PDB file of C-alpha atoms and ligand atoms in Angstrom:
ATOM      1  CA  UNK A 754      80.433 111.986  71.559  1.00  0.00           C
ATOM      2  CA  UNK A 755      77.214 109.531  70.464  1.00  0.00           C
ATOM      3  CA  UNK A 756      74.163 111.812  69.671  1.00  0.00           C
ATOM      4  CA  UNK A 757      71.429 112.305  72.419  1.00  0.00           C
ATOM      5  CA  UNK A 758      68.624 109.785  71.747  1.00  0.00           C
ATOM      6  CA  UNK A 759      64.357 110.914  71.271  1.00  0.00           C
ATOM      7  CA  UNK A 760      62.202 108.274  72.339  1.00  0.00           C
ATOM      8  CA  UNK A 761      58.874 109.456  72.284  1.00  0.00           C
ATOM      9  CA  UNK A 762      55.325 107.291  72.923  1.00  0.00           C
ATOM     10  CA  UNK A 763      52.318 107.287  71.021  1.00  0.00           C
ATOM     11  CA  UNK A 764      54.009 108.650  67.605  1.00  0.00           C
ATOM     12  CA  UNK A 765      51.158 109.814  65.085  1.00  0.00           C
ATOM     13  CA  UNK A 766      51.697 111.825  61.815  1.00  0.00           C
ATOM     14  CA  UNK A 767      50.963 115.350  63.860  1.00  0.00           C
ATOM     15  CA  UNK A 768      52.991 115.220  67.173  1.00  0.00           C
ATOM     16  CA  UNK A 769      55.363 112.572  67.152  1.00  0.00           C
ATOM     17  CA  UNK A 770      56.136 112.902  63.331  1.00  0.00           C
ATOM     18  CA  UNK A 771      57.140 117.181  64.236  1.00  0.00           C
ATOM     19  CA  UNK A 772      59.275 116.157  67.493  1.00  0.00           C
ATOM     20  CA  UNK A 773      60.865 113.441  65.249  1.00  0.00           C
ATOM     21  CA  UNK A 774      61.543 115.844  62.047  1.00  0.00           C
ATOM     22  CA  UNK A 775      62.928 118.630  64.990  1.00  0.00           C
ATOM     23  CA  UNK A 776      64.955 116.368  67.365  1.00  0.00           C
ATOM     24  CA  UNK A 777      66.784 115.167  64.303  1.00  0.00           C
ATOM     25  CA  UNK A 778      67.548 118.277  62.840  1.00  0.00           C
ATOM     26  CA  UNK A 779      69.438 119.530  66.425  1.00  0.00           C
ATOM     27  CA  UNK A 780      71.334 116.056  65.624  1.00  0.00           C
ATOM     28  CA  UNK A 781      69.260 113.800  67.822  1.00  0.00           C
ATOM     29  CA  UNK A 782      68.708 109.298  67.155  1.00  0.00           C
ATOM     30  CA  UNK A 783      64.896 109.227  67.532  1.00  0.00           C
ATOM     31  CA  UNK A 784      63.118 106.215  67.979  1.00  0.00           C
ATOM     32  CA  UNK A 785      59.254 106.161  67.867  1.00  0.00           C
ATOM     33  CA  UNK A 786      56.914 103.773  69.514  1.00  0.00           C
ATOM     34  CA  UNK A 787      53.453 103.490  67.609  1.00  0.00           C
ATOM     35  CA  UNK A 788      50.703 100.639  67.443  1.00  0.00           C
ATOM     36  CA  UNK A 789      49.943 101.674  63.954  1.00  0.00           C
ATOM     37  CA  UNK A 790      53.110 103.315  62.511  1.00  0.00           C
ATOM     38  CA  UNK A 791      52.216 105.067  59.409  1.00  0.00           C
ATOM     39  CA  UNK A 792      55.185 105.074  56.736  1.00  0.00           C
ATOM     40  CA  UNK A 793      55.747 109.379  57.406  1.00  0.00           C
ATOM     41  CA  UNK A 794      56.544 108.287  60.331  1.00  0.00           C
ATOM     42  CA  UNK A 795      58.556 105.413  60.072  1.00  0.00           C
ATOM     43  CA  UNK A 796      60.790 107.472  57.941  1.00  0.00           C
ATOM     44  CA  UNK A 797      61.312 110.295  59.890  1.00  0.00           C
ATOM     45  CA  UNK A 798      62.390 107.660  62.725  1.00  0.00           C
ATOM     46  CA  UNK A 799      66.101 105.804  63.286  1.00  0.00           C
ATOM     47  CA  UNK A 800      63.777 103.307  64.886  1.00  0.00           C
ATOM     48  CA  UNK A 801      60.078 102.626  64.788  1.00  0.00           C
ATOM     49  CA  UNK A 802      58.886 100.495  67.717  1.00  0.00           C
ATOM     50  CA  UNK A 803      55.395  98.871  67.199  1.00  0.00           C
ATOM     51  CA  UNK A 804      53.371  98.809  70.448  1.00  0.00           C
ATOM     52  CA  UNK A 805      50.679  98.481  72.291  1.00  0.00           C
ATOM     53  CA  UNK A 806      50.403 100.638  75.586  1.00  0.00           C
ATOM     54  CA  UNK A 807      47.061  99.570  76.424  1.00  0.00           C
ATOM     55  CA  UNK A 808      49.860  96.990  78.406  1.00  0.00           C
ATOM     56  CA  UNK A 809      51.929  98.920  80.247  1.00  0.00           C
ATOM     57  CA  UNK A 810      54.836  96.237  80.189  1.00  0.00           C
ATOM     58  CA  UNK A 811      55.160  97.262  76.264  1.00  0.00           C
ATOM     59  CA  UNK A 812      56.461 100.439  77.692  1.00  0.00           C
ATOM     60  CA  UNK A 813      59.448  98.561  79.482  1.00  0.00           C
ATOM     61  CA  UNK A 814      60.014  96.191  76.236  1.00  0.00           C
ATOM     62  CA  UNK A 815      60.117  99.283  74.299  1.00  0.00           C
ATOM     63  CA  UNK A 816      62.870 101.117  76.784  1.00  0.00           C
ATOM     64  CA  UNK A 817      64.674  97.846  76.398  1.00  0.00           C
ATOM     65  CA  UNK A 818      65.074  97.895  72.780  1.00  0.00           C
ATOM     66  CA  UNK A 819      65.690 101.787  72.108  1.00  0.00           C
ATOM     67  CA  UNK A 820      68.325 101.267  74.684  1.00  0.00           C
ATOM     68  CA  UNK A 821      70.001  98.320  73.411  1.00  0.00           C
ATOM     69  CA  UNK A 822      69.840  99.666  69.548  1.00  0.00           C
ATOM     70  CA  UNK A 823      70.015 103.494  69.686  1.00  0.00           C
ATOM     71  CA  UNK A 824      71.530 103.888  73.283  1.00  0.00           C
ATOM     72  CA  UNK A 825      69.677 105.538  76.361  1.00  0.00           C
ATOM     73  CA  UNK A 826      66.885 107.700  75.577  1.00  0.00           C
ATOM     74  CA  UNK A 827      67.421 111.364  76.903  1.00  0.00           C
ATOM     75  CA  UNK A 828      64.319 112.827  75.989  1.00  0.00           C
ATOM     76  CA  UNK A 829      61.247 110.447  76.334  1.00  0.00           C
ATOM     77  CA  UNK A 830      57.744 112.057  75.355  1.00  0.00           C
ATOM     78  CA  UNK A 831      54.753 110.015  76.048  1.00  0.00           C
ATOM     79  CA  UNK A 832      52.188 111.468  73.691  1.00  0.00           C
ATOM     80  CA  UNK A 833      49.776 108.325  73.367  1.00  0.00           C
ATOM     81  CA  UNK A 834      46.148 109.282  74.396  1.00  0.00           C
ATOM     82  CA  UNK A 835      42.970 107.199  74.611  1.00  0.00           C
ATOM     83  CA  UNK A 836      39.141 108.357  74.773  1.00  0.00           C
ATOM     84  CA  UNK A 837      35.972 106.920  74.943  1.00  0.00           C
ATOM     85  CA  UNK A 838      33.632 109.793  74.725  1.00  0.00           C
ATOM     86  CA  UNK A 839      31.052 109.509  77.544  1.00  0.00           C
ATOM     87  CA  UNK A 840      28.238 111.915  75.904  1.00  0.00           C
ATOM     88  CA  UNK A 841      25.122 110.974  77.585  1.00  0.00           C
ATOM     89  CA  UNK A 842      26.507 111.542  81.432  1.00  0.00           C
ATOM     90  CA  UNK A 843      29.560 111.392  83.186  1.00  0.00           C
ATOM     91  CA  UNK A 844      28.790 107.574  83.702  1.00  0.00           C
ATOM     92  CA  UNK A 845      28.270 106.552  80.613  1.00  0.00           C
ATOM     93  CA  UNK A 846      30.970 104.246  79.429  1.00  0.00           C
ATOM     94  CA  UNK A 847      32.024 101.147  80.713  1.00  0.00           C
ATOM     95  CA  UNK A 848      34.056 100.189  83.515  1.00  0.00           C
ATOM     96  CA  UNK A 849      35.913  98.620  81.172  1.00  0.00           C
ATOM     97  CA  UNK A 850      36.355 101.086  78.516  1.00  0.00           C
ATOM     98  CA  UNK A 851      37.491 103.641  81.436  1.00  0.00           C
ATOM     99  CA  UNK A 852      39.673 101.607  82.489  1.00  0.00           C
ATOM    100  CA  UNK A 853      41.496 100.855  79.070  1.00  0.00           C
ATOM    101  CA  UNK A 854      41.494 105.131  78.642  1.00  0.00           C
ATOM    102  CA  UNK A 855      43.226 105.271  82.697  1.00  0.00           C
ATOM    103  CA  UNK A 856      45.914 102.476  81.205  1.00  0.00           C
ATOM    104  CA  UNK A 857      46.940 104.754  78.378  1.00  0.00           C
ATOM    105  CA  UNK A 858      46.830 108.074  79.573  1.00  0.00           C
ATOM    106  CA  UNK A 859      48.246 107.634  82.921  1.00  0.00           C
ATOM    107  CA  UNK A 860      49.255 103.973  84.282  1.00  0.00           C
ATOM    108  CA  UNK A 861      51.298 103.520  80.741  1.00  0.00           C
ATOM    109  CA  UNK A 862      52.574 106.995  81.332  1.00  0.00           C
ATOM    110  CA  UNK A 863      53.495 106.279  84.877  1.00  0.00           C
ATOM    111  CA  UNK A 864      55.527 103.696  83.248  1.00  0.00           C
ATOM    112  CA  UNK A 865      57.405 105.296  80.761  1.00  0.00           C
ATOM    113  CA  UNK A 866      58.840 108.361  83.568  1.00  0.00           C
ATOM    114  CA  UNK A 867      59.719 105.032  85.626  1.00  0.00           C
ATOM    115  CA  UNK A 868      61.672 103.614  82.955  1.00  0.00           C
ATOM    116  CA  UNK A 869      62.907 107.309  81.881  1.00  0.00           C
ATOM    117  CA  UNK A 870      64.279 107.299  85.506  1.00  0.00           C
ATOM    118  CA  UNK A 871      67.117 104.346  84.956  1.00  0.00           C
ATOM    119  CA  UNK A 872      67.797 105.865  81.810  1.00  0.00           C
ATOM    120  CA  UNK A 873      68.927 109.091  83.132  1.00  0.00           C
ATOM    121  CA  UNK A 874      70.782 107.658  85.980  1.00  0.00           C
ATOM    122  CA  UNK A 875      72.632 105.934  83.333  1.00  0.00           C
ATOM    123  CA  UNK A 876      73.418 109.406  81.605  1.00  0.00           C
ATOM    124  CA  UNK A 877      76.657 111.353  81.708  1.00  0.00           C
ATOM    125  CA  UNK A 878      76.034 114.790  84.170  1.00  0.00           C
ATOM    126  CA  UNK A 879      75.277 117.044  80.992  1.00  0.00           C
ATOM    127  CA  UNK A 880      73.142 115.129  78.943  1.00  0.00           C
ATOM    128  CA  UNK A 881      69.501 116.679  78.992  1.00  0.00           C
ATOM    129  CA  UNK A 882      67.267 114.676  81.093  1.00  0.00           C
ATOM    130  CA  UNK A 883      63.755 115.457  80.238  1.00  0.00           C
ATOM    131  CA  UNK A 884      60.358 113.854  80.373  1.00  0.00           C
ATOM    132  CA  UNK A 885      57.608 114.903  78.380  1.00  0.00           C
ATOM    133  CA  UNK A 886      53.870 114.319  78.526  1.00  0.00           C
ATOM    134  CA  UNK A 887      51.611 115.390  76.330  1.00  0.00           C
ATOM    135  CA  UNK A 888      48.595 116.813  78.077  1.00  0.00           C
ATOM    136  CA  UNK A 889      45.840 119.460  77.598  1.00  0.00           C
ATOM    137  CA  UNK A 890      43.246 121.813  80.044  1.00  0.00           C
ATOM    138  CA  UNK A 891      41.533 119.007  81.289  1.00  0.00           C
ATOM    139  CA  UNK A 892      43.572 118.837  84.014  1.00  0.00           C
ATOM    140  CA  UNK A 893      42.274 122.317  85.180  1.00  0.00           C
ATOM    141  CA  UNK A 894      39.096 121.230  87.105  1.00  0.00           C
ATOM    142  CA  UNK A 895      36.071 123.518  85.956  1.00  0.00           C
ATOM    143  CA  UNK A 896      38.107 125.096  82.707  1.00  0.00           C
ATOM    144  CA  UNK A 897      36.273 122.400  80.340  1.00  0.00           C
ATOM    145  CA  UNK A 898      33.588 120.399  80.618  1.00  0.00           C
ATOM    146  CA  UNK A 899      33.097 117.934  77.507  1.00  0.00           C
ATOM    147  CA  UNK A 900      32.107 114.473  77.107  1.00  0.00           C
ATOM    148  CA  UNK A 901      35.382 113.810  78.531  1.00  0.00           C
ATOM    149  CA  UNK A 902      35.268 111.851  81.918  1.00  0.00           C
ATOM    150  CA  UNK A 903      37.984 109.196  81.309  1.00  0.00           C
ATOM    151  CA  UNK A 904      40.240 111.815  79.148  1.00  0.00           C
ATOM    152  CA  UNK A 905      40.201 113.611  82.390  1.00  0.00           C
ATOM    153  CA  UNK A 906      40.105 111.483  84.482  1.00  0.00           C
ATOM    154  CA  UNK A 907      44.203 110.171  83.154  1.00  0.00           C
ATOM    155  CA  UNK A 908      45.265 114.059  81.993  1.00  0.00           C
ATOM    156  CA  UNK A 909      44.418 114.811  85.847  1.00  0.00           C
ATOM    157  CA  UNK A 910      45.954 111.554  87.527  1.00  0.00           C
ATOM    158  CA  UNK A 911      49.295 111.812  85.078  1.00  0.00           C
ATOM    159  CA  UNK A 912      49.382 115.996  85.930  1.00  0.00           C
ATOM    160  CA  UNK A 913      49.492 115.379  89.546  1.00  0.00           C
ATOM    161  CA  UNK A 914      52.372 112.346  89.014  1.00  0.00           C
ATOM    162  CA  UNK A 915      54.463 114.955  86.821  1.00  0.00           C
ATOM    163  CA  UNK A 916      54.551 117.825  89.196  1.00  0.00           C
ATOM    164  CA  UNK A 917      55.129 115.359  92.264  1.00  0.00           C
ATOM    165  CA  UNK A 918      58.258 114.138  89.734  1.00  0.00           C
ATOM    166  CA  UNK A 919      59.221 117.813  88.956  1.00  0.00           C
ATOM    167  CA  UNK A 920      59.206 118.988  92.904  1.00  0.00           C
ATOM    168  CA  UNK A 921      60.895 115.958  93.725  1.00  0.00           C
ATOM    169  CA  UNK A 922      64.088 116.281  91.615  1.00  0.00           C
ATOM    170  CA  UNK A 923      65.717 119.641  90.997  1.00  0.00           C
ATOM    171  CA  UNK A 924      69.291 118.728  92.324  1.00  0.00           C
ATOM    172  CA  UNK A 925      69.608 115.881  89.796  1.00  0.00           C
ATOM    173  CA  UNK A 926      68.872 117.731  86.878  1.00  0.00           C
ATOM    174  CA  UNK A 927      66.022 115.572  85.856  1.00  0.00           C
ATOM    175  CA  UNK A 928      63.017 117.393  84.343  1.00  0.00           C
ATOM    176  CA  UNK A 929      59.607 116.513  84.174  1.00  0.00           C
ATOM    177  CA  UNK A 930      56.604 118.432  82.433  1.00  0.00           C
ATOM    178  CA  UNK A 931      53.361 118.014  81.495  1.00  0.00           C
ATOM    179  CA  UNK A 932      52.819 120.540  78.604  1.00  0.00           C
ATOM    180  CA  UNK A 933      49.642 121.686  77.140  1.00  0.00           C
ATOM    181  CA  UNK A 934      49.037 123.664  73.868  1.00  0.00           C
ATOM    182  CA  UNK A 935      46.839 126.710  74.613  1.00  0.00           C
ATOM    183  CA  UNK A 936      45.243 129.446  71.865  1.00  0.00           C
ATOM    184  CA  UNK A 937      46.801 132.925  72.699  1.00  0.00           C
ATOM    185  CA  UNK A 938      43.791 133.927  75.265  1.00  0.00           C
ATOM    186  CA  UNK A 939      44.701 130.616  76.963  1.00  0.00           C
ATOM    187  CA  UNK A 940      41.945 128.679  75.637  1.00  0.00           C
ATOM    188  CA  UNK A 941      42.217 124.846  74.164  1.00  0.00           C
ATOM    189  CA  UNK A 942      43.374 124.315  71.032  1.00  0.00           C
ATOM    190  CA  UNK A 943      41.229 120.895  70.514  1.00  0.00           C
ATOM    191  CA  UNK A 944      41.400 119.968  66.868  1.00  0.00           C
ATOM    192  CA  UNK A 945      43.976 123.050  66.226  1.00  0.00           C
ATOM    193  CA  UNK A 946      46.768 121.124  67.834  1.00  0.00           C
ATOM    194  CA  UNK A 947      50.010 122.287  65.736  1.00  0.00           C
ATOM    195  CA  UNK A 948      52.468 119.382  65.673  1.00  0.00           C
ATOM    196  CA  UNK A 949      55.275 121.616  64.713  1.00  0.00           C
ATOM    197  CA  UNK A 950      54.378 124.029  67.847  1.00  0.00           C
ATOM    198  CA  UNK A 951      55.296 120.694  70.025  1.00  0.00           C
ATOM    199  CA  UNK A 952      58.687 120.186  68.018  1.00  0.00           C
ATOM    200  CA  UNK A 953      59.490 123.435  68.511  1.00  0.00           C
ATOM    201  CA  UNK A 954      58.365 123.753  72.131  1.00  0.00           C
ATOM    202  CA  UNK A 955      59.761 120.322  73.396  1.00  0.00           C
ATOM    203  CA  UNK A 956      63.288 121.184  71.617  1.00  0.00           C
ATOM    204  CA  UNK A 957      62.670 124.208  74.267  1.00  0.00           C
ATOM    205  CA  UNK A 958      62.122 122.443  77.399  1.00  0.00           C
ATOM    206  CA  UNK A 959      64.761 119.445  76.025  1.00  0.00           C
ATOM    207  CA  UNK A 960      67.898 121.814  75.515  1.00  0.00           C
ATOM    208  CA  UNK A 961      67.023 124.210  78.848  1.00  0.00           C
ATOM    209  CA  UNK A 962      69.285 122.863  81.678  1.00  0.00           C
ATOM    210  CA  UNK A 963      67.196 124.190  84.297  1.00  0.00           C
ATOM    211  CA  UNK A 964      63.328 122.404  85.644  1.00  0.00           C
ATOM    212  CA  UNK A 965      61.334 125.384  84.907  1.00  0.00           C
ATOM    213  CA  UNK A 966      57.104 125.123  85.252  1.00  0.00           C
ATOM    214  CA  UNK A 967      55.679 121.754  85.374  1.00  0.00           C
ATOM    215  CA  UNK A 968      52.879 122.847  83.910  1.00  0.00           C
ATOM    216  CA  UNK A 969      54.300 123.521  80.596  1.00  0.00           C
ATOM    217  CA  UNK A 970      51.184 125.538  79.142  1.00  0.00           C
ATOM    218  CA  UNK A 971      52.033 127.146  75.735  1.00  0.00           C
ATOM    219  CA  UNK A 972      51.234 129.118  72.785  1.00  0.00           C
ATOM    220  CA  UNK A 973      52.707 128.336  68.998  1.00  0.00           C
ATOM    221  CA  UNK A 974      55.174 130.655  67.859  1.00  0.00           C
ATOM    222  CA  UNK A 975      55.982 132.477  71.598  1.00  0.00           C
ATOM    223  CA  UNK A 976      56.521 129.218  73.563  1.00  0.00           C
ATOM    224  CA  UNK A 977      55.618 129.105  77.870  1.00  0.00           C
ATOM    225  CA  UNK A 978      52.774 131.363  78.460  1.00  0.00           C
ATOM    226  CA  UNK A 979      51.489 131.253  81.862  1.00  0.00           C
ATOM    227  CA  UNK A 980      48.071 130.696  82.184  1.00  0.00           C
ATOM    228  CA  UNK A 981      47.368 130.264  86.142  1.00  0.00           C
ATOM    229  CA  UNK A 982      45.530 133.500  86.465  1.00  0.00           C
ATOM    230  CA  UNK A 983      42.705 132.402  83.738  1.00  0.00           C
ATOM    231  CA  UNK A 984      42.775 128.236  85.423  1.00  0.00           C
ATOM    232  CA  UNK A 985      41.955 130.047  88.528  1.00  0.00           C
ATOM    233  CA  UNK A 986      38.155 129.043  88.752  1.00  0.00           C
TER     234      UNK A 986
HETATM  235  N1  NAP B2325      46.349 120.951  73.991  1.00  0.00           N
HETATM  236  C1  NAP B2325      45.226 120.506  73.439  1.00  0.00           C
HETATM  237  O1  NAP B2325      44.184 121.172  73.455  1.00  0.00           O
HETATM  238  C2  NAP B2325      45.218 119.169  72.748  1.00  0.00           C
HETATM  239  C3  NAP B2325      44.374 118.986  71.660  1.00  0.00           C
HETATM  240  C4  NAP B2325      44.389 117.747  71.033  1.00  0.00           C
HETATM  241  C5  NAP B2325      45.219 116.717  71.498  1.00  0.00           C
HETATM  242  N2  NAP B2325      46.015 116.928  72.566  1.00  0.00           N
HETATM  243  C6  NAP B2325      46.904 115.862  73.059  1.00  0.00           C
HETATM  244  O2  NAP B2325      47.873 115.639  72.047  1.00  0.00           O
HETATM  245  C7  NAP B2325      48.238 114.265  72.028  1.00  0.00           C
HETATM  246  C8  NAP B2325      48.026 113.609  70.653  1.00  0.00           C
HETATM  247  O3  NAP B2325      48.088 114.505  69.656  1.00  0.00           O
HETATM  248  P1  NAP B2325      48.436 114.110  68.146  1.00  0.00           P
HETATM  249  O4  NAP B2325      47.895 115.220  67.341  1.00  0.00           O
HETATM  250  O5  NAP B2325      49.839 113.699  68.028  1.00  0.00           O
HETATM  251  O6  NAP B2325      47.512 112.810  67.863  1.00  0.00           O
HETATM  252  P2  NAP B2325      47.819 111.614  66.963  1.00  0.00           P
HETATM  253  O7  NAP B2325      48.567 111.991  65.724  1.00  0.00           O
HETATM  254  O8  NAP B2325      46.501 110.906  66.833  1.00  0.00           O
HETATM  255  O9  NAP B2325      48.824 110.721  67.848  1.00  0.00           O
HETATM  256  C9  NAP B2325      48.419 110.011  68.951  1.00  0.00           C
HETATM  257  C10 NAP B2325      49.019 108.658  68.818  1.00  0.00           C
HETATM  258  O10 NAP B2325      48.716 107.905  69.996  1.00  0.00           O
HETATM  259  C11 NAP B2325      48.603 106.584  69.568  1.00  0.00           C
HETATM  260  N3  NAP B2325      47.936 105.708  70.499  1.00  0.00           N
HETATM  261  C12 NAP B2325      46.679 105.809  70.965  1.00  0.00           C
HETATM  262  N4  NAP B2325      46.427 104.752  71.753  1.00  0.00           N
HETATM  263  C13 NAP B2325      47.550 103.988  71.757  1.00  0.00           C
HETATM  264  C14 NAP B2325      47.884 102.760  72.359  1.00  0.00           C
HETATM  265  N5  NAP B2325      47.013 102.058  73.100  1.00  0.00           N
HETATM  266  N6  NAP B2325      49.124 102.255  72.150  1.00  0.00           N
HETATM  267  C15 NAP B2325      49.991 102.914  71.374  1.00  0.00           C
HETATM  268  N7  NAP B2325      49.728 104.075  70.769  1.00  0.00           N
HETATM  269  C16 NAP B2325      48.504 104.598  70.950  1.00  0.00           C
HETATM  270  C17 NAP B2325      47.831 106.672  68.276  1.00  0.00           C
HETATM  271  O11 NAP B2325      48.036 105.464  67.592  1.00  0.00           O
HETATM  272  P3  NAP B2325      46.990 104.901  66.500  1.00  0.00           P
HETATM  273  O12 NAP B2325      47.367 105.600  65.238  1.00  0.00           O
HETATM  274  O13 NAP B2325      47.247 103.450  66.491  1.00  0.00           O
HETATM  275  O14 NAP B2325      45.619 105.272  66.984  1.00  0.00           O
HETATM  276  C18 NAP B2325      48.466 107.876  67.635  1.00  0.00           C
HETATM  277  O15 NAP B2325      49.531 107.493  66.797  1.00  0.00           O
HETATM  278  C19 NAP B2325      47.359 113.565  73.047  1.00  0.00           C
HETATM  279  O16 NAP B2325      48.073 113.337  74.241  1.00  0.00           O
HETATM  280  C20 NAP B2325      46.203 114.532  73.239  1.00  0.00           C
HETATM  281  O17 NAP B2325      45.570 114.418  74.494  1.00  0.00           O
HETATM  282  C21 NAP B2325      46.060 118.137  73.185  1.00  0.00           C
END
């Protein structure tokens, strides 16, 4: 049997370097898709993709080559994020800088569960089938409120895509998820991210056969923790 395949978005040297270090040691290919790939990274990876997803077409000329030189992805993670702070008012970036931010967080996501779509049609029946994005609480209208309009405004737009996906397929054994790190009391973990928390937790939702919540919130070292009673605003 060929190994299950790791194709995961937006690969830095915290998230995507962790998932790629953990996929590989459960005996997954991983390729990694990165507009600057830093050499960490492009060693931990079978394949490094350089890309852009500020074009959402480099998603599908990514998918193309992962397929054609690893085999179909199984697990795709789309952990590429873009911000332009608006710290003056909620209006104050550009039109055109929002829009760049709404590319990359959602339309470029949108993209990637599209393309992750074929590829697990293509799959044999008990191959894990799993789509990943990489979110955090600003999806949770009212929990946050930082300079963060277009961040927001693409967490909120991808969250509501992912758990239309995840209600949508439960008899094919696709999964969807759009998992968020949380601090113990549920709060955001901002700058205290843990990379190796995602490895662990994605391995989680990857190897589980069954869709469980969409909104995949989380806490290092224990794994799904619901929240829903502190979002409740
Ligand atoms: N739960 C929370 O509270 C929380 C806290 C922080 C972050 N997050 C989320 O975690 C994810 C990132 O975390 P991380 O620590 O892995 O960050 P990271 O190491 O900076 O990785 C993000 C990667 O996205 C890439 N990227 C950005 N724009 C791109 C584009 N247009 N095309 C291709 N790649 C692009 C960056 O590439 P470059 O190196 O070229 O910039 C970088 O490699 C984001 O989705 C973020 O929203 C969640």
């Amino acid at each position: 049997m060929s190994s299950p395949v790791l194709l995961a978005f937006g690969a830095g040297p915290n998230v995507g370097l962790a998932l790629a270090r953990n996929f590989a040691k459960h005996g997954y290919k991983v390729a990694l898709a990165a507009r600057n790939p830093n050499p960490d990274v492009s060693k931990a990876a079978d394949l490094v993709v350089e890309a852009d997803f500020s074009v959402p077409d480099a998603v599908v000329s990514t998918f193309a080559k992962v397929k054609e030189t690893l085999g179909i992805p199984s697990v795709v993670v789309y952990n590429a994020y873009s911000w332009h702070p608006s710290p003056d008012h909620p209006f104050s970036i550009s039109v055109s800088d929002f829009n760049t931010d709404m590319v990359v967080n959602t339309t470029s996501a949108f993209a990637a569960a599209q393309e992750a779509m074929k590829s697990f049609a293509q799959l044999p029946a008990d191959a894990s089938k799993t789509f990943i994005y990489t979110g955090n609480i600003f999806n949770i209208p009212g929990r946050l409120i930082l300079p963060g309009t277009s961040l927001g405004a693409g967490k909120s737009a991808t969250a509501h895509i992912i758990a239309n996906a995840a209600s949508t397929n439960p008899s094919n054994g696709y999964k969807f998820y759009y998992a968020d790190e949380r601090t113990p009391d549920g709060e955001p973990v901002m700058r205290g991210i843990s990379g190796e928390a995602h490895g662990e937790f994605y391995y989680e939702l990857a190897r589980n056969s069954k869709q469980g919540p969409w909104l995949a919130t989380f806490v290092k070292g224990k794994g799904y923790v619901d929240f829903s009673a502190k979002d409740r605003v």
